[in-house]
CSV table of C-alpha atoms in Angstrom, one decimal:
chain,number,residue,atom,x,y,z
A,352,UNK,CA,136.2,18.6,77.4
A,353,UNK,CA,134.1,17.9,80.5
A,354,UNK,CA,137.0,18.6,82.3
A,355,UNK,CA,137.4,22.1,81.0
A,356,UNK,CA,133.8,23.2,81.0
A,357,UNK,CA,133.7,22.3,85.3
A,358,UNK,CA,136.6,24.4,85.3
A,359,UNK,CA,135.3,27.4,83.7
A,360,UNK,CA,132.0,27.0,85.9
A,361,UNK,CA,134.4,26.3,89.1
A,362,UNK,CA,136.2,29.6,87.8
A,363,UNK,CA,132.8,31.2,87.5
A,364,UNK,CA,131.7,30.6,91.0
A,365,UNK,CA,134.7,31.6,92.5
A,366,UNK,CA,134.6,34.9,90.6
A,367,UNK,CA,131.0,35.2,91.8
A,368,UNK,CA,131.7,34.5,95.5
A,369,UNK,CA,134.7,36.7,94.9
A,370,UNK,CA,132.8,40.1,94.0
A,371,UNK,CA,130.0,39.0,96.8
A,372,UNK,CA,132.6,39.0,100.0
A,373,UNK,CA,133.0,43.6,100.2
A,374,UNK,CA,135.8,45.0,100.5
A,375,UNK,CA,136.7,43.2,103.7
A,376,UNK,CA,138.5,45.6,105.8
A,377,UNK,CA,135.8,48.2,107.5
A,378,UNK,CA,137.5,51.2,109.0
A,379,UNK,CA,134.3,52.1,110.3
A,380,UNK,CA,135.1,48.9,113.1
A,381,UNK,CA,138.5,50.5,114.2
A,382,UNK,CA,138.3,53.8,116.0
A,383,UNK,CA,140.7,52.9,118.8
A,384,UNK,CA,143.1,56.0,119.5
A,385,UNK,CA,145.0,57.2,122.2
A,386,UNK,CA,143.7,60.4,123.9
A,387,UNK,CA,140.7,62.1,122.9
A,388,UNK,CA,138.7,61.4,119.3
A,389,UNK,CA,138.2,64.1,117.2
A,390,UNK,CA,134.3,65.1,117.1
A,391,UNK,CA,132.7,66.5,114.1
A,392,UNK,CA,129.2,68.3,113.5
A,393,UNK,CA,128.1,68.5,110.1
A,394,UNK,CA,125.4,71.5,109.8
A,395,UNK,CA,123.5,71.3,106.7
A,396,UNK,CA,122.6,74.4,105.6
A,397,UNK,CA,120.6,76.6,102.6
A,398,UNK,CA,122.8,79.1,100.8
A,399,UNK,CA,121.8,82.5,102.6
A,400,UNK,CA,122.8,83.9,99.0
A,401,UNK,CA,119.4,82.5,98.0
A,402,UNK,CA,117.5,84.5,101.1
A,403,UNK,CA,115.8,87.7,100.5
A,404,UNK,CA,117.9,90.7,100.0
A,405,UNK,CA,115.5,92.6,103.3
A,406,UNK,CA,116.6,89.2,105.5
A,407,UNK,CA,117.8,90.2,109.2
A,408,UNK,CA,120.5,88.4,110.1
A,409,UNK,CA,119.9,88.9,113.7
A,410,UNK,CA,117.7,85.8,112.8
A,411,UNK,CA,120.3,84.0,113.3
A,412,UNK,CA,120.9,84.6,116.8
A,413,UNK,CA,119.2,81.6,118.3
A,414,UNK,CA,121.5,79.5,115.8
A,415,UNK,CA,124.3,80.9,116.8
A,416,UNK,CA,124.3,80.5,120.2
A,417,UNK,CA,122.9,76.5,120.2
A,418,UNK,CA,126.5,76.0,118.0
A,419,UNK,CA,128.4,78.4,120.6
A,420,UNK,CA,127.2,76.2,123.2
A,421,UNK,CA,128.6,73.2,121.9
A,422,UNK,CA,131.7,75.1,121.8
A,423,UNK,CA,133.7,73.7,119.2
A,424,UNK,CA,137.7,74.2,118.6
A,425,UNK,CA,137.4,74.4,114.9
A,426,UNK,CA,134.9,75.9,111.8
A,427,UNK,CA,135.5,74.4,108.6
A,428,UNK,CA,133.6,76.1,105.8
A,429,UNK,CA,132.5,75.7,101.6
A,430,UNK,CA,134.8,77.9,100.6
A,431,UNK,CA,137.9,77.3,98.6
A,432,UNK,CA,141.6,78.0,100.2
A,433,UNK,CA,144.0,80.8,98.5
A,434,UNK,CA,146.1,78.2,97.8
A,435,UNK,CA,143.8,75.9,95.4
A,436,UNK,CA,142.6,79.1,93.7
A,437,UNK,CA,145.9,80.1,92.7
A,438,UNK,CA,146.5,76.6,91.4
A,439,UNK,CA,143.1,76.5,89.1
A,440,UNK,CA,144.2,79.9,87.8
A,441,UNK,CA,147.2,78.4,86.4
A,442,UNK,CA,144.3,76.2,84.0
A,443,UNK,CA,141.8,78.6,82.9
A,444,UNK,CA,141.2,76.7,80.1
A,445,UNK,CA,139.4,74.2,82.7
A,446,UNK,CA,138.7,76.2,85.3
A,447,UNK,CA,137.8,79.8,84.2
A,448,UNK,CA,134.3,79.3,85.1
A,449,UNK,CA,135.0,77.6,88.2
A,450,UNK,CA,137.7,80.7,89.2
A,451,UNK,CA,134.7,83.7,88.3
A,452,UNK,CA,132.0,81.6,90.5
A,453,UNK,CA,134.1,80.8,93.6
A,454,UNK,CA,137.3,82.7,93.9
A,455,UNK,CA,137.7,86.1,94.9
A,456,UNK,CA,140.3,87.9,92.8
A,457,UNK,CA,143.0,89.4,96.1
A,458,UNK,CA,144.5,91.6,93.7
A,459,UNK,CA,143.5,94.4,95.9
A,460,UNK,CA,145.4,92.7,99.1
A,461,UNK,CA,148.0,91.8,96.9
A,462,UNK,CA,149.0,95.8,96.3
A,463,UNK,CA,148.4,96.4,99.7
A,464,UNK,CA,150.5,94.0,101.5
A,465,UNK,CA,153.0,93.2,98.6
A,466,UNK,CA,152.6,89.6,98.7
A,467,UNK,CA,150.9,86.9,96.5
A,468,UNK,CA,148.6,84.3,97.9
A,469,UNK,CA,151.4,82.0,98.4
A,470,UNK,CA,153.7,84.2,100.1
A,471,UNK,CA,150.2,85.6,102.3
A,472,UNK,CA,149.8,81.7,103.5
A,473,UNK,CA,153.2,81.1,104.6
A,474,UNK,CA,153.1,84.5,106.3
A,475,UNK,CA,149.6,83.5,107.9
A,476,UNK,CA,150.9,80.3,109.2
A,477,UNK,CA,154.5,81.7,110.3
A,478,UNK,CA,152.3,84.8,112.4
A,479,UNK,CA,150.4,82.3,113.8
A,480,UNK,CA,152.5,79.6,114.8
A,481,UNK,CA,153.7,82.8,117.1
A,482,UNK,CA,151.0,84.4,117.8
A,483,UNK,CA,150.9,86.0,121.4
A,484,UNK,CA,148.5,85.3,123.8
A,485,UNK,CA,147.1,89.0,123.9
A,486,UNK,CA,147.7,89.9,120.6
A,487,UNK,CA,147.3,94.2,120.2
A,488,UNK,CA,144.5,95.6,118.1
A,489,UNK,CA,148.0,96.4,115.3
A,490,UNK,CA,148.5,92.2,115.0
A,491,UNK,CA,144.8,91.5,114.4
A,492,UNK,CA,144.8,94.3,111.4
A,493,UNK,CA,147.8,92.9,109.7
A,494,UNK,CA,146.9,89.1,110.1
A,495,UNK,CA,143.5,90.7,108.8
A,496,UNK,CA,145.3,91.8,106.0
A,497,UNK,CA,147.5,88.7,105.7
A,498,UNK,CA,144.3,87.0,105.3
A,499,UNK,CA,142.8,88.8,102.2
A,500,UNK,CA,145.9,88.5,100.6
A,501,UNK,CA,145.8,84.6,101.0
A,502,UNK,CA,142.3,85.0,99.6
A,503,UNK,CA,141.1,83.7,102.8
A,504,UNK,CA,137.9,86.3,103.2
A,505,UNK,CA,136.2,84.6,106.1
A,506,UNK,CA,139.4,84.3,108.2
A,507,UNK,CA,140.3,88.2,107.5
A,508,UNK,CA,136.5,88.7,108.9
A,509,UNK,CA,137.1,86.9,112.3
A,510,UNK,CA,140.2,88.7,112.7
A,511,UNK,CA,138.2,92.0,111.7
A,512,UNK,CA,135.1,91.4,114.6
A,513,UNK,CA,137.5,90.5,117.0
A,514,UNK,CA,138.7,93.8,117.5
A,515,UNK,CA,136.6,96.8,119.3
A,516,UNK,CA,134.8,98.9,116.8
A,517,UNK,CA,136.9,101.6,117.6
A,518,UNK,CA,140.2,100.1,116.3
A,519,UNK,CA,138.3,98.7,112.9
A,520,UNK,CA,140.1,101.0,110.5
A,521,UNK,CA,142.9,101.4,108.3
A,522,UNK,CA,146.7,100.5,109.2
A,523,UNK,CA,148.9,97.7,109.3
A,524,UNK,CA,148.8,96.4,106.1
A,525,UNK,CA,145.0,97.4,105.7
A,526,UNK,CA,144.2,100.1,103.2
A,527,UNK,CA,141.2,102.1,102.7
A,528,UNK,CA,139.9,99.5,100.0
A,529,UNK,CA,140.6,96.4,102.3
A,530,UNK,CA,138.6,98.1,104.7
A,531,UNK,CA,135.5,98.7,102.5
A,532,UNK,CA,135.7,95.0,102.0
A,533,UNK,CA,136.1,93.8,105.3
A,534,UNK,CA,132.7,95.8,106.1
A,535,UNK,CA,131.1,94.6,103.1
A,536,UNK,CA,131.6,90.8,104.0
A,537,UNK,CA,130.1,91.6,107.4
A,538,UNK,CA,126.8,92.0,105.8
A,539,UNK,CA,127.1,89.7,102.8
A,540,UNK,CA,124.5,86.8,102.8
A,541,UNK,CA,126.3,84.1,103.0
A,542,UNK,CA,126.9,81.3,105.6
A,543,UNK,CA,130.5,82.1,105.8
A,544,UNK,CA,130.2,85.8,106.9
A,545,UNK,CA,126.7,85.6,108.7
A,546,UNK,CA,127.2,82.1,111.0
A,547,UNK,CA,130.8,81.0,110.9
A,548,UNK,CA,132.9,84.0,111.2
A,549,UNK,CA,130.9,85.6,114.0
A,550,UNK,CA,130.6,82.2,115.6
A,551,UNK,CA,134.5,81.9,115.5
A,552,UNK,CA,135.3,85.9,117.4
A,553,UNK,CA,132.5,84.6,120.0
A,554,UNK,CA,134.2,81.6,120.6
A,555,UNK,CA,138.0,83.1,120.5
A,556,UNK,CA,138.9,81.2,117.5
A,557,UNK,CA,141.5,82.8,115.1
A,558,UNK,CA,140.6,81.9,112.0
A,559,UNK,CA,138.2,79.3,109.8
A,560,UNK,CA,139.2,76.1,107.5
A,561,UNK,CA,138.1,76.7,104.0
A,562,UNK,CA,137.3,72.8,102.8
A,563,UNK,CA,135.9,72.7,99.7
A,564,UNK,CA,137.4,71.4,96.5
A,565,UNK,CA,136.4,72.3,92.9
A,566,UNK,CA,139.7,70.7,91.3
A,567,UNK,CA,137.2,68.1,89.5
A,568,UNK,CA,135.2,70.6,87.8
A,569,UNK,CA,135.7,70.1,83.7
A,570,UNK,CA,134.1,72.5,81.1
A,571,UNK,CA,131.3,70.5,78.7
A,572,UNK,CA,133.1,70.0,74.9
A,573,UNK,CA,131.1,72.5,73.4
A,574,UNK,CA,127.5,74.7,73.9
A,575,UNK,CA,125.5,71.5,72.4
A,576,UNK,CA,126.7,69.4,74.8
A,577,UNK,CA,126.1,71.6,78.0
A,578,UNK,CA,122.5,72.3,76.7
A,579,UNK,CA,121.6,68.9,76.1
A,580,UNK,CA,123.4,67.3,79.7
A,581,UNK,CA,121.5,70.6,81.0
A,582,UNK,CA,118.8,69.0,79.6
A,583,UNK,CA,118.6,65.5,80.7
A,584,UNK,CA,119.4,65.9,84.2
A,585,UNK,CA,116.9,68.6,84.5
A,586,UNK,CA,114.5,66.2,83.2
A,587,UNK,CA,115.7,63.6,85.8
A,588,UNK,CA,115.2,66.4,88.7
A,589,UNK,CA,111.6,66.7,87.4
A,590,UNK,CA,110.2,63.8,90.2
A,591,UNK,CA,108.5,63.2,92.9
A,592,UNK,CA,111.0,63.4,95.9
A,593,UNK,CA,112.0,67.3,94.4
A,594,UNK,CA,108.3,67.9,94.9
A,595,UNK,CA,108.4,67.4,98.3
A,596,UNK,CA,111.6,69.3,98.9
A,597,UNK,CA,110.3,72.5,97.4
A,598,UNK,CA,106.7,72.1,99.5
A,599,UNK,CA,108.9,71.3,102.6
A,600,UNK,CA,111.3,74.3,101.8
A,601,UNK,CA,108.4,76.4,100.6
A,602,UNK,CA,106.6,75.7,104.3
A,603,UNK,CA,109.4,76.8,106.1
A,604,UNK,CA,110.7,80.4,103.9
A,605,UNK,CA,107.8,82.0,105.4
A,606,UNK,CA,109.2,81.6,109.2
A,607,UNK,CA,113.3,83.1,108.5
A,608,UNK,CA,112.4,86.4,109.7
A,609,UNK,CA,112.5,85.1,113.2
A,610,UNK,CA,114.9,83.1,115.5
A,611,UNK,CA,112.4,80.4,116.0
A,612,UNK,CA,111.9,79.9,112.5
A,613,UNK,CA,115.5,79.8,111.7
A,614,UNK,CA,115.9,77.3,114.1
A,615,UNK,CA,113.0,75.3,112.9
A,616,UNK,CA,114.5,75.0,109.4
A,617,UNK,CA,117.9,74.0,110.2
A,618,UNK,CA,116.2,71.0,112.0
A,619,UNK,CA,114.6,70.3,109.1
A,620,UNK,CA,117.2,70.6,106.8
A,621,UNK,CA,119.4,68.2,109.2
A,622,UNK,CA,116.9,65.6,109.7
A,623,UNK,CA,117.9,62.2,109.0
A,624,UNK,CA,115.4,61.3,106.6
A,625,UNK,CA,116.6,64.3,104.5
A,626,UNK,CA,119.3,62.1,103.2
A,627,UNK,CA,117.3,59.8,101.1
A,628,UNK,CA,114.8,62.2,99.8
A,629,UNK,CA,118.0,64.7,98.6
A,630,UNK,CA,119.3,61.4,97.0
A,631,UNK,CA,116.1,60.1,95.6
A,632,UNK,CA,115.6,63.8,94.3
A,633,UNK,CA,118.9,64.7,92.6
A,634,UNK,CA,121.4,62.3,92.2
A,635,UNK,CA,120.3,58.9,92.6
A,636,UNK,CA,117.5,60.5,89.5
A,637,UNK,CA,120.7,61.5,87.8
A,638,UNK,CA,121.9,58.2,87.9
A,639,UNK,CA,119.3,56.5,86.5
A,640,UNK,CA,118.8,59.2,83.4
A,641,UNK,CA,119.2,57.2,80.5
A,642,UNK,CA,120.5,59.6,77.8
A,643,UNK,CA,123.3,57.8,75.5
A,644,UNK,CA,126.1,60.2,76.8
A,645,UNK,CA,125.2,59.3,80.9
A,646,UNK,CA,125.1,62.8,81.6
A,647,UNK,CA,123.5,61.8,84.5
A,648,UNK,CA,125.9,59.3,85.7
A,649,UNK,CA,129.1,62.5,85.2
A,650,UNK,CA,127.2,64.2,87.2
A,651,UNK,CA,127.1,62.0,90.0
A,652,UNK,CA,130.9,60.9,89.7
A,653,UNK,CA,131.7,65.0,90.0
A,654,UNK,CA,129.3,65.6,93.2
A,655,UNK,CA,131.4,62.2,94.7
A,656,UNK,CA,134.6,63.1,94.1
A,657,UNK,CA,133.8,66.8,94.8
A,658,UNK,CA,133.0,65.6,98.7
A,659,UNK,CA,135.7,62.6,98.9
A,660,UNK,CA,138.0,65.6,98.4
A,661,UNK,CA,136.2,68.3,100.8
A,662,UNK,CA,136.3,65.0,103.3
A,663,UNK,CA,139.9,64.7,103.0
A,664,UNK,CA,140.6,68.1,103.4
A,665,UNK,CA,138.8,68.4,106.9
A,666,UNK,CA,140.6,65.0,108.2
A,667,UNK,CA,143.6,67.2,106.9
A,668,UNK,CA,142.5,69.8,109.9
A,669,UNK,CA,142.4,67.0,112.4
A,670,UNK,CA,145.3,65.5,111.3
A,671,UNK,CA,147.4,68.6,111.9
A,672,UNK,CA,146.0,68.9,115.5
A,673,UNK,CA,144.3,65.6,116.8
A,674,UNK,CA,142.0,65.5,119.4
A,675,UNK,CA,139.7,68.5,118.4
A,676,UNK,CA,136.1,69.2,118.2
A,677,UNK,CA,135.0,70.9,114.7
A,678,UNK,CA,131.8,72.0,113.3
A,679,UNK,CA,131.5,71.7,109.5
A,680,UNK,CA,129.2,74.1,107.9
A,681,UNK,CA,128.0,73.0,104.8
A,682,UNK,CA,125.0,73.2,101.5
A,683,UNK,CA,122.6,70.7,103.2
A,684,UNK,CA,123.1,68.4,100.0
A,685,UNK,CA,126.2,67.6,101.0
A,686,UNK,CA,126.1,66.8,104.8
A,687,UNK,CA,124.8,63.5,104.7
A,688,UNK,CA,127.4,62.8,101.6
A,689,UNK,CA,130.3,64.1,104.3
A,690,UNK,CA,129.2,62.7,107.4
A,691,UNK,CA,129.3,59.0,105.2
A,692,UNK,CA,132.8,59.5,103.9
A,693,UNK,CA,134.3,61.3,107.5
A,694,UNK,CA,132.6,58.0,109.1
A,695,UNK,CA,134.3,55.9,107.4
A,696,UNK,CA,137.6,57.5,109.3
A,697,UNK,CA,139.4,55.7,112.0
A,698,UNK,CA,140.0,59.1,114.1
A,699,UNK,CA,136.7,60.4,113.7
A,700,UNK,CA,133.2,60.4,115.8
A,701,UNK,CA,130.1,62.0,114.3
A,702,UNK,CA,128.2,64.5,116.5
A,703,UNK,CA,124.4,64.4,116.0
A,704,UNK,CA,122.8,67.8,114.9
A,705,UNK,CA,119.4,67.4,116.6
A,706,UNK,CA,121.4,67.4,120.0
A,707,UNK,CA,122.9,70.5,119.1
A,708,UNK,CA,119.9,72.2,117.6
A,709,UNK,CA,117.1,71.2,120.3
């Protein structure tokens, strides 16, 4: 009997010393490549959505030309591909919410071009693949087009400002509604039409790299059950740290209307210590809710598994063409989430913001 009970405490303590060794591999140690090392930028940044409907985007100027000067190769954006939109259509029964809040419907593209958004993607990357190196004003409208028929709106916009005003009308593929939408997105407020697609004509680029992933969104049971996880994790929001993110945030509002106080925000927004009061104020307070159903703690798991897969899908972009320099642009709640996960990458070098932003 004495026998057995050391073994089962021998067990025990190997068990214990077990869980307390980590995972031991670190890809963080092992960046080693040959050639150049891909370089990404994560910009946190607020949804312009959210800015006041007078707000003069020439504000954004003095941004725009601190990320120019860095010059990087590739823009990767919160925006979900074509391709994943027409895949959560074919669920609405999960994902109807998800497909009215983030995808735009390119049923208008579709009639005008005559192709679906599968068939507009594999027409996008075939045109591209052979794209000349002086491309006429008549390319850059249909690869427009191409692009709002893949559902790819920010894209169709870079290929839209890189022409001269003059030739920004109908033809090739673009009708008289396409048109109208092209000019609408180039004063919509929203990070995607304001900063990234005029930073990619400045810089020559072709098109952006929609990254973000909303496959693990899941409908609540039933309206009792979203009020009351509505509930509970509004209640574990209600602290301290959120406090002192709405002060901070209310500080700096006031200053948007210029270029200075653009620029002062987006250093604020990308400071380092940012990263443990946005956890402290939202998830890491979800996670600690204590409500039976641990609303809080489904929350969290979506948000992680939400960025795991936007992560994967921008060492996609690098995979396809290594050696690159890309800037992410992205809500600020999730840079610091990114830049953790894209670290942990063996071809992958993190670019500090405040060298950038200075």
């Amino acid at each position: 009997m004495m026998r057995t009970i050391m073994a089962m405490a021998a067990a025990g303590l190997a068990a214990v010393s077990v869980q307390a060794t980590g995972p031991g591999f670190d890809p963080r140690a092992l960046k080693a490549v040959a050639g150049p090392p891909n370089e990404v930028m994560v910009l946190g940044t607020p949804h312009l959505l959210g800015w006041p409907k007078d707000f003069d985007a020439q504000a954004l100027g003095p941004l725009i030309d601190r990320l120019a000067a860095w010059k990087p190769q590739s823009i990767a954006v919160e925006t979900l591909s074509g391709l994943q939109c027409d895949a959560l259509r074919r669920a609405p029964f999960r994902y109807a919410e998800t497909m009215e809040t983030y995808c735009w419907d390119a049923t208008p593209a579709r009639q005008a071009t005559g192709l679906d958004v599968p068939a507009a993607t594999t027409e996008v990357e075939r045109r591209l693949a052979a794209w000349p190196e002086r491309p006429t004003a008549s390319d850059r409208r249909h690869l427009a087009a191409l692009f709002l028929a893949a559902a790819d709106q920010g894209s169709a916009l870079v290929q839209w400002l890189r022409l001269d005003g003059t030739d920004r009308h109908a033809g090739d593929g673009l009708d008289a509604i396409l048109v109208a939408r092209l000019e609408t997105l180039r004063q919509r407020r929203n990070e995607e039409f304001l900063i990234a697609a005029p930073l990619a004509a400045r810089l020559g680029l072709e098109r952006l790299e929609p990254m973000d992933d909303h496959s693990a969104d899941r409908p609540y049971r039933n309206a009792e059950e979203e009020k009351a996880a509505g509930a509970a994790i509004m209640k574990a929001w209600d602290n301290e740290a959120t406090a002192r993110r709405k002060a901070a945030d209310g500080a700096l509002q006031p200053g948007i209307g210029t270029g200075a106080g653009v620029l002062a925000l987006y250093r604020a927004y990308n400071a380092p210590d940012q990263a443990q009061t946005i956890y402290d104020s939202d998830f890491g307070a979800a996670l600690k809710e204590p409500s039976p159903e641990r609303f809080g703690r489904g929350y969290a798991g979506y948000w992680e598994v939400r960025n795991l897969r936007m992560a994967a899908n921008i060492r996609d972009v690098f995979a396809a063409a290594p050696g690159q320099r890309m800037l992410v642009i992205v809500g600020a709640s999730h840079k610091f989430y990114l830049q953790a996960y894209l670290d942990m990458m063996h071809d992958v070098r993190l670019v500090d913001t405040d060298a950038v932003l200075r």
